[in-house]
């Protein structure tokens, strides 16, 4: 279903890894990715506030991750969402923490 990406995440670029279906996928919070996520999810600072308050929903996490995928996904968004949900929120938290940090740092 989902296969490994060619290169590991680059922390200097603010990239993070999320493991879904046993495969590491690289997330890169580029300007274009964050603009696309903001277009779907609303202002990024409001998203950060929802994270801080524990009010960010699974659908929002999947949307943010989807827009930040570094490489074209080999699956549909629905399949990606199902894989993230199957992995569980605990598995998504390190990548979410990295992305939120990058949003706040503006790198």
Tab-separated table of N, CA, C and O in Angstrom:
chain	number	residue	atom	x	y	z
A	1	UNK	N	0.832	-1.197	0.000
A	1	UNK	CA	0.000	0.000	0.000
A	1	UNK	C	0.864	1.244	0.000
A	1	UNK	O	0.884	1.990	-0.949
A	2	UNK	N	1.582	1.515	1.074
A	2	UNK	CA	2.447	2.685	1.166
A	2	UNK	C	3.886	2.200	1.190
A	2	UNK	O	4.217	1.266	1.890
A	3	UNK	N	4.759	2.835	0.429
A	3	UNK	CA	6.145	2.379	0.388
A	3	UNK	C	7.072	3.427	0.962
A	3	UNK	O	6.723	4.607	1.094
A	4	UNK	N	8.295	3.003	1.280
A	4	UNK	CA	9.285	3.910	1.860
A	4	UNK	C	9.653	5.025	0.898
A	4	UNK	O	9.678	4.848	-0.314
A	5	UNK	N	9.955	6.170	1.470
A	5	UNK	CA	10.440	7.292	0.679
A	5	UNK	C	11.926	7.068	0.396
A	5	UNK	O	12.596	6.300	1.070
A	6	UNK	N	12.458	7.737	-0.605
A	6	UNK	CA	13.837	7.513	-1.018
A	6	UNK	C	14.866	8.022	-0.015
A	6	UNK	O	15.927	7.444	0.122
A	7	UNK	N	14.590	9.108	0.664
A	7	UNK	CA	15.576	9.698	1.570
A	7	UNK	C	14.939	9.959	2.926
A	7	UNK	O	13.734	10.169	3.027
A	8	UNK	N	15.755	9.958	3.978
A	8	UNK	CA	15.210	10.235	5.310
A	8	UNK	C	14.844	11.713	5.464
A	8	UNK	O	15.193	12.544	4.633
A	9	UNK	N	14.141	12.008	6.550
A	9	UNK	CA	13.755	13.391	6.833
A	9	UNK	C	14.986	14.230	7.128
A	9	UNK	O	15.950	13.768	7.726
A	10	UNK	N	14.948	15.475	6.708
A	10	UNK	CA	16.021	16.429	6.940
A	10	UNK	C	15.557	17.413	8.014
A	10	UNK	O	14.747	18.297	7.741
A	11	UNK	N	16.071	17.241	9.223
A	11	UNK	CA	15.682	18.104	10.330
A	11	UNK	C	16.008	19.565	10.107
A	11	UNK	O	15.311	20.451	10.615
A	12	UNK	N	17.035	19.851	9.316
A	12	UNK	CA	17.398	21.241	9.032
A	12	UNK	C	16.355	21.933	8.160
A	12	UNK	O	16.290	23.154	8.124
A	13	UNK	N	15.555	21.153	7.464
A	13	UNK	CA	14.483	21.711	6.634
A	13	UNK	C	13.147	21.662	7.346
A	13	UNK	O	12.113	21.968	6.766
A	14	UNK	N	13.163	21.215	8.601
A	14	UNK	CA	11.931	21.135	9.363
A	14	UNK	C	11.092	19.915	9.043
A	14	UNK	O	9.911	19.871	9.365
A	15	UNK	N	11.690	18.930	8.399
A	15	UNK	CA	10.950	17.741	8.027
A	15	UNK	C	10.719	16.833	9.236
A	15	UNK	O	11.493	16.838	10.190
A	16	UNK	N	9.674	16.064	9.158
A	16	UNK	CA	9.325	15.101	10.198
A	16	UNK	C	8.945	13.796	9.518
A	16	UNK	O	8.669	13.767	8.318
A	17	UNK	N	8.935	12.740	10.292
A	17	UNK	CA	8.534	11.430	9.772
A	17	UNK	C	7.306	10.957	10.520
A	17	UNK	O	7.236	11.066	11.743
A	18	UNK	N	6.353	10.448	9.775
A	18	UNK	CA	5.196	9.785	10.374
A	18	UNK	C	5.195	8.358	9.824
A	18	UNK	O	5.414	8.149	8.631
A	19	UNK	N	5.025	7.411	10.714
A	19	UNK	CA	4.983	6.006	10.301
A	19	UNK	C	3.530	5.581	10.182
A	19	UNK	O	2.782	5.654	11.140
A	20	UNK	N	3.166	5.157	8.989
A	20	UNK	CA	1.827	4.640	8.760
A	20	UNK	C	1.956	3.332	7.989
A	20	UNK	O	2.773	3.232	7.079
A	21	UNK	N	1.184	2.368	8.391
A	21	UNK	CA	1.225	1.047	7.768
A	21	UNK	C	2.646	0.486	7.772
A	21	UNK	O	3.063	-0.177	6.830
A	22	UNK	N	3.413	0.815	8.833
A	22	UNK	CA	4.772	0.309	8.963
A	22	UNK	C	5.795	0.982	8.078
A	22	UNK	O	6.931	0.534	7.976
A	23	UNK	N	5.416	2.070	7.436
A	23	UNK	CA	6.308	2.752	6.500
A	23	UNK	C	6.519	4.193	6.937
A	23	UNK	O	5.580	4.872	7.358
A	24	UNK	N	7.750	4.658	6.841
A	24	UNK	CA	8.071	6.039	7.194
A	24	UNK	C	7.781	6.955	6.010
A	24	UNK	O	8.300	6.743	4.913
A	25	UNK	N	6.942	7.960	6.238
A	25	UNK	CA	6.645	8.974	5.227
A	25	UNK	C	7.166	10.310	5.725
A	25	UNK	O	6.997	10.654	6.893
A	26	UNK	N	7.797	11.052	4.858
A	26	UNK	CA	8.413	12.322	5.231
A	26	UNK	C	7.439	13.466	5.008
A	26	UNK	O	6.817	13.571	3.950
A	27	UNK	N	7.318	14.310	6.024
A	27	UNK	CA	6.487	15.511	5.967
A	27	UNK	C	7.398	16.724	5.916
A	27	UNK	O	8.332	16.825	6.711
A	28	UNK	N	7.132	17.626	4.992
A	28	UNK	CA	7.915	18.863	4.875
A	28	UNK	C	6.950	20.046	4.910
A	28	UNK	O	6.152	20.236	3.988
A	29	UNK	N	7.045	20.862	5.962
A	29	UNK	CA	6.136	22.011	6.071
A	29	UNK	C	6.616	23.194	5.223
A	29	UNK	O	6.971	24.253	5.738
A	30	UNK	N	6.616	23.013	3.911
A	30	UNK	CA	7.031	24.092	3.007
A	30	UNK	C	5.968	25.189	2.998
A	30	UNK	O	4.837	24.990	3.455
A	31	UNK	N	6.320	26.331	2.456
A	31	UNK	CA	5.368	27.434	2.343
A	31	UNK	C	4.122	26.987	1.592
A	31	UNK	O	2.995	27.191	2.040
A	32	UNK	N	4.326	26.347	0.440
A	32	UNK	CA	3.192	25.907	-0.374
A	32	UNK	C	2.324	24.903	0.383
A	32	UNK	O	1.096	24.973	0.318
A	33	UNK	N	2.957	23.990	1.106
A	33	UNK	CA	2.205	22.984	1.863
A	33	UNK	C	1.380	23.641	2.963
A	33	UNK	O	0.215	23.290	3.167
A	34	UNK	N	1.975	24.600	3.660
A	34	UNK	CA	1.262	25.259	4.752
A	34	UNK	C	0.143	26.163	4.239
A	34	UNK	O	-0.912	26.259	4.863
A	35	UNK	N	0.342	26.787	3.090
A	35	UNK	CA	-0.718	27.598	2.483
A	35	UNK	C	-1.894	26.693	2.099
A	35	UNK	O	-3.057	27.033	2.343
A	36	UNK	N	-1.595	25.536	1.533
A	36	UNK	CA	-2.653	24.593	1.169
A	36	UNK	C	-3.389	24.093	2.411
A	36	UNK	O	-4.624	24.014	2.421
A	37	UNK	N	-2.645	23.779	3.455
A	37	UNK	CA	-3.264	23.325	4.703
A	37	UNK	C	-4.121	24.430	5.302
A	37	UNK	O	-5.242	24.181	5.762
A	38	UNK	N	-3.614	25.650	5.273
A	38	UNK	CA	-4.365	26.785	5.812
A	38	UNK	C	-5.651	27.008	5.019
A	38	UNK	O	-6.685	27.342	5.593
A	39	UNK	N	-5.581	26.814	3.716
A	39	UNK	CA	-6.768	26.961	2.881
A	39	UNK	C	-7.867	25.984	3.264
A	39	UNK	O	-9.052	26.282	3.156
A	40	UNK	N	-7.474	24.819	3.718
A	40	UNK	CA	-8.456	23.806	4.116
A	40	UNK	C	-8.843	23.905	5.586
A	40	UNK	O	-10.005	23.727	5.941
A	41	UNK	N	-7.860	24.192	6.446
A	41	UNK	CA	-8.071	24.107	7.895
A	41	UNK	C	-8.291	25.445	8.588
A	41	UNK	O	-8.608	25.480	9.766
A	42	UNK	N	-8.090	26.538	7.869
A	42	UNK	CA	-8.202	27.853	8.485
A	42	UNK	C	-6.839	28.342	8.947
A	42	UNK	O	-5.825	27.692	8.724
A	43	UNK	N	-6.799	29.501	9.585
A	43	UNK	CA	-5.525	30.118	9.984
A	43	UNK	C	-4.652	29.171	10.806
A	43	UNK	O	-5.131	28.449	11.683
A	44	UNK	N	-3.356	29.196	10.501
A	44	UNK	CA	-2.428	28.294	11.179
A	44	UNK	C	-2.317	28.573	12.676
A	44	UNK	O	-2.153	27.642	13.460
A	45	UNK	N	-2.408	29.828	13.086
A	45	UNK	CA	-2.326	30.117	14.522
A	45	UNK	C	-3.534	29.542	15.259
A	45	UNK	O	-3.409	29.061	16.382
A	46	UNK	N	-4.691	29.545	14.626
A	46	UNK	CA	-5.867	28.915	15.236
A	46	UNK	C	-5.655	27.405	15.337
A	46	UNK	O	-6.035	26.784	16.332
A	47	UNK	N	-5.017	26.819	14.321
A	47	UNK	CA	-4.703	25.397	14.360
A	47	UNK	C	-3.759	25.099	15.522
A	47	UNK	O	-3.974	24.142	16.276
A	48	UNK	N	-2.735	25.921	15.690
A	48	UNK	CA	-1.792	25.751	16.793
A	48	UNK	C	-2.516	25.867	18.132
A	48	UNK	O	-2.251	25.096	19.061
A	49	UNK	N	-3.437	26.810	18.234
A	49	UNK	CA	-4.210	26.957	19.475
A	49	UNK	C	-5.040	25.706	19.757
A	49	UNK	O	-5.115	25.254	20.898
A	50	UNK	N	-5.632	25.133	18.715
A	50	UNK	CA	-6.415	23.900	18.905
A	50	UNK	C	-5.520	22.753	19.359
A	50	UNK	O	-5.917	21.944	20.201
A	51	UNK	N	-4.313	22.698	18.819
A	51	UNK	CA	-3.361	21.673	19.258
A	51	UNK	C	-3.063	21.862	20.742
A	51	UNK	O	-3.119	20.913	21.534
A	52	UNK	N	-2.745	23.092	21.132
A	52	UNK	CA	-2.386	23.383	22.528
A	52	UNK	C	-3.527	23.070	23.489
A	52	UNK	O	-3.285	22.660	24.631
A	53	UNK	N	-4.758	23.250	23.013
A	53	UNK	CA	-5.925	23.003	23.861
A	53	UNK	C	-6.435	21.564	23.761
A	53	UNK	O	-7.430	21.218	24.386
A	54	UNK	N	-5.765	20.737	22.973
A	54	UNK	CA	-6.198	19.358	22.804
A	54	UNK	C	-7.472	19.223	22.005
A	54	UNK	O	-8.220	18.260	22.168
A	55	UNK	N	-7.742	20.186	21.119
A	55	UNK	CA	-8.986	20.188	20.349
A	55	UNK	C	-8.773	19.933	18.856
A	55	UNK	O	-9.674	20.146	18.060
A	56	UNK	N	-7.598	19.463	18.472
A	56	UNK	CA	-7.353	19.178	17.061
A	56	UNK	C	-7.882	17.782	16.749
A	56	UNK	O	-7.520	16.815	17.417
A	57	UNK	N	-8.743	17.696	15.761
A	57	UNK	CA	-9.351	16.419	15.412
A	57	UNK	C	-8.465	15.579	14.505
A	57	UNK	O	-7.545	16.088	13.854
A	58	UNK	N	-8.769	14.292	14.451
A	58	UNK	CA	-8.013	13.369	13.610
A	58	UNK	C	-8.046	13.804	12.147
A	58	UNK	O	-7.029	13.769	11.458
A	59	UNK	N	-9.207	14.250	11.679
A	59	UNK	CA	-9.311	14.715	10.298
A	59	UNK	C	-8.397	15.892	10.011
A	59	UNK	O	-7.836	16.001	8.921
A	60	UNK	N	-8.247	16.771	10.991
A	60	UNK	CA	-7.358	17.924	10.826
A	60	UNK	C	-5.894	17.487	10.796
A	60	UNK	O	-5.093	18.022	10.023
A	61	UNK	N	-5.550	16.530	11.627
A	61	UNK	CA	-4.176	16.017	11.632
A	61	UNK	C	-3.867	15.383	10.279
A	61	UNK	O	-2.818	15.654	9.680
A	62	UNK	N	-4.782	14.565	9.796
A	62	UNK	CA	-4.586	13.913	8.497
A	62	UNK	C	-4.466	14.957	7.395
A	62	UNK	O	-3.598	14.850	6.524
A	63	UNK	N	-5.305	15.994	7.428
A	63	UNK	CA	-5.238	17.044	6.403
A	63	UNK	C	-3.888	17.757	6.437
A	63	UNK	O	-3.274	17.980	5.385
A	64	UNK	N	-3.415	18.120	7.624
A	64	UNK	CA	-2.113	18.788	7.736
A	64	UNK	C	-1.008	17.882	7.208
A	64	UNK	O	-0.169	18.311	6.407
A	65	UNK	N	-1.014	16.628	7.632
A	65	UNK	CA	0.002	15.683	7.158
A	65	UNK	C	-0.086	15.507	5.644
A	65	UNK	O	0.931	15.489	4.957
A	66	UNK	N	-1.288	15.386	5.120
A	66	UNK	CA	-1.482	15.171	3.684
A	66	UNK	C	-0.867	16.311	2.879
A	66	UNK	O	-0.159	16.085	1.906
A	67	UNK	N	-1.133	17.525	3.308
A	67	UNK	CA	-0.607	18.676	2.575
A	67	UNK	C	0.912	18.782	2.714
A	67	UNK	O	1.568	19.338	1.831
A	68	UNK	N	1.455	18.258	3.802
A	68	UNK	CA	2.892	18.364	4.053
A	68	UNK	C	3.697	17.160	3.562
A	68	UNK	O	4.919	17.141	3.729
A	69	UNK	N	3.044	16.175	2.955
A	69	UNK	CA	3.804	15.049	2.424
A	69	UNK	C	4.847	15.561	1.437
A	69	UNK	O	4.525	16.310	0.517
A	70	UNK	N	6.094	15.181	1.661
A	70	UNK	CA	7.184	15.670	0.820
A	70	UNK	C	7.077	15.151	-0.606
A	70	UNK	O	7.335	15.871	-1.567
A	71	UNK	N	6.706	13.904	-0.736
A	71	UNK	CA	6.614	13.277	-2.050
A	71	UNK	C	5.163	12.958	-2.368
A	71	UNK	O	4.334	12.823	-1.470
A	72	UNK	N	4.876	12.811	-3.630
A	72	UNK	CA	3.516	12.455	-4.038
A	72	UNK	C	3.122	11.153	-3.358
A	72	UNK	O	3.867	10.178	-3.410
A	73	UNK	N	1.971	11.141	-2.738
A	73	UNK	CA	1.562	9.935	-2.020
A	73	UNK	C	1.202	8.807	-2.983
A	73	UNK	O	0.582	9.047	-4.028
A	74	UNK	N	1.586	7.584	-2.635
A	74	UNK	CA	1.267	6.432	-3.481
A	74	UNK	C	-0.137	5.877	-3.220
A	74	UNK	O	-0.482	4.836	-3.760
A	75	UNK	N	-0.899	6.570	-2.382
A	75	UNK	CA	-2.251	6.129	-2.021
A	75	UNK	C	-3.190	7.322	-2.065
A	75	UNK	O	-2.753	8.471	-2.140
A	76	UNK	N	-4.480	7.035	-1.979
A	76	UNK	CA	-5.461	8.113	-1.934
A	76	UNK	C	-5.438	8.770	-0.556
A	76	UNK	O	-4.919	8.197	0.407
A	77	UNK	N	-6.051	9.925	-0.470
A	77	UNK	CA	-6.113	10.605	0.829
A	77	UNK	C	-6.910	9.775	1.826
A	77	UNK	O	-6.563	9.719	3.006
A	78	UNK	N	-7.966	9.131	1.370
A	78	UNK	CA	-8.754	8.288	2.260
A	78	UNK	C	-7.921	7.129	2.801
A	78	UNK	O	-7.956	6.833	3.997
A	79	UNK	N	-7.141	6.493	1.944
A	79	UNK	CA	-6.271	5.399	2.386
A	79	UNK	C	-5.212	5.907	3.362
A	79	UNK	O	-4.905	5.253	4.354
A	80	UNK	N	-4.674	7.078	3.080
A	80	UNK	CA	-3.682	7.686	3.974
A	80	UNK	C	-4.315	7.944	5.342
A	80	UNK	O	-3.731	7.623	6.374
A	81	UNK	N	-5.509	8.526	5.341
A	81	UNK	CA	-6.201	8.796	6.596
A	81	UNK	C	-6.485	7.526	7.383
A	81	UNK	O	-6.312	7.488	8.608
A	82	UNK	N	-6.905	6.489	6.699
A	82	UNK	CA	-7.162	5.205	7.356
A	82	UNK	C	-5.871	4.656	7.978
A	82	UNK	O	-5.883	4.122	9.086
A	83	UNK	N	-4.760	4.804	7.275
A	83	UNK	CA	-3.476	4.308	7.784
A	83	UNK	C	-3.020	5.108	9.001
A	83	UNK	O	-2.499	4.545	9.967
A	84	UNK	N	-3.217	6.429	8.974
A	84	UNK	CA	-2.864	7.265	10.131
A	84	UNK	C	-3.736	6.879	11.321
A	84	UNK	O	-3.236	6.710	12.439
A	85	UNK	N	-5.024	6.697	11.078
A	85	UNK	CA	-5.937	6.313	12.166
A	85	UNK	C	-5.566	4.948	12.728
A	85	UNK	O	-5.582	4.747	13.943
A	86	UNK	N	-5.226	4.004	11.861
A	86	UNK	CA	-4.853	2.662	12.309
A	86	UNK	C	-3.574	2.687	13.145
A	86	UNK	O	-3.433	1.909	14.087
A	87	UNK	N	-2.653	3.587	12.811
A	87	UNK	CA	-1.402	3.703	13.569
A	87	UNK	C	-1.653	4.292	14.950
A	87	UNK	O	-0.901	4.033	15.888
A	88	UNK	N	-2.683	5.111	15.070
A	88	UNK	CA	-3.043	5.711	16.351
A	88	UNK	C	-2.456	7.097	16.544
A	88	UNK	O	-1.454	7.473	15.925
A	89	UNK	N	-3.108	7.851	17.412
A	89	UNK	CA	-2.681	9.230	17.672
A	89	UNK	C	-1.300	9.306	18.298
A	89	UNK	O	-0.548	10.244	18.020
A	90	UNK	N	-0.951	8.344	19.119
A	90	UNK	CA	0.374	8.362	19.754
A	90	UNK	C	1.466	8.348	18.692
A	90	UNK	O	2.460	9.060	18.799
A	91	UNK	N	1.272	7.568	17.638
A	91	UNK	CA	2.262	7.499	16.566
A	91	UNK	C	2.347	8.804	15.779
A	91	UNK	O	3.399	9.140	15.239
A	92	UNK	N	1.251	9.563	15.727
A	92	UNK	CA	1.227	10.812	14.967
A	92	UNK	C	1.796	11.998	15.750
A	92	UNK	O	2.202	12.997	15.153
A	93	UNK	N	1.832	11.912	17.062
A	93	UNK	CA	2.203	13.068	17.885
A	93	UNK	C	3.614	13.607	17.643
A	93	UNK	O	3.783	14.830	17.565
A	94	UNK	N	4.654	12.781	17.511
A	94	UNK	CA	5.981	13.372	17.265
A	94	UNK	C	6.025	14.212	15.980
A	94	UNK	O	6.598	15.307	15.970
A	95	UNK	N	5.402	13.717	14.910
A	95	UNK	CA	5.390	14.480	13.659
A	95	UNK	C	4.558	15.745	13.805
A	95	UNK	O	4.948	16.814	13.322
A	96	UNK	N	3.423	15.653	14.491
A	96	UNK	CA	2.585	16.833	14.707
A	96	UNK	C	3.344	17.876	15.517
A	96	UNK	O	3.313	19.069	15.195
A	97	UNK	N	4.047	17.435	16.547
A	97	UNK	CA	4.836	18.346	17.375
A	97	UNK	C	5.894	19.069	16.533
A	97	UNK	O	6.074	20.282	16.654
A	98	UNK	N	6.555	18.341	15.665
A	98	UNK	CA	7.579	18.948	14.790
A	98	UNK	C	6.948	19.971	13.857
A	98	UNK	O	7.470	21.085	13.699
A	99	UNK	N	5.828	19.614	13.230
A	99	UNK	CA	5.176	20.544	12.299
A	99	UNK	C	4.694	21.798	13.019
A	99	UNK	O	4.877	22.916	12.503
A	100	UNK	N	4.097	21.630	14.181
A	100	UNK	CA	3.623	22.803	14.936
A	100	UNK	C	4.816	23.677	15.323
A	100	UNK	O	4.752	24.915	15.230
A	101	UNK	N	5.910	23.074	15.727
A	101	UNK	CA	7.125	23.833	16.041
A	101	UNK	C	7.619	24.628	14.861
A	101	UNK	O	8.039	25.788	14.989
A	102	UNK	N	7.565	24.026	13.679
A	102	UNK	CA	7.997	24.721	12.460
A	102	UNK	C	7.049	25.866	12.103
A	102	UNK	O	7.474	26.907	11.634
A	103	UNK	N	5.754	25.646	12.305
A	103	UNK	CA	4.784	26.708	12.049
A	103	UNK	C	5.083	27.915	12.944
A	103	UNK	O	5.094	29.059	12.490
A	104	UNK	N	5.361	27.651	14.202
A	104	UNK	CA	5.627	28.743	15.150
A	104	UNK	C	6.975	29.396	14.908
A	104	UNK	O	7.118	30.603	15.065
A	105	UNK	N	7.963	28.597	14.520
A	105	UNK	CA	9.313	29.133	14.302
A	105	UNK	C	9.425	29.874	12.964
A	105	UNK	O	10.288	30.727	12.802
A	106	UNK	N	8.572	29.500	12.019
A	106	UNK	CA	8.601	30.175	10.716
A	106	UNK	C	9.813	29.861	9.884
A	106	UNK	O	10.271	30.681	9.117
A	107	UNK	N	10.330	28.655	10.008
A	107	UNK	CA	11.524	28.287	9.225
A	107	UNK	C	11.171	27.892	7.843
A	107	UNK	O	10.193	27.407	7.492
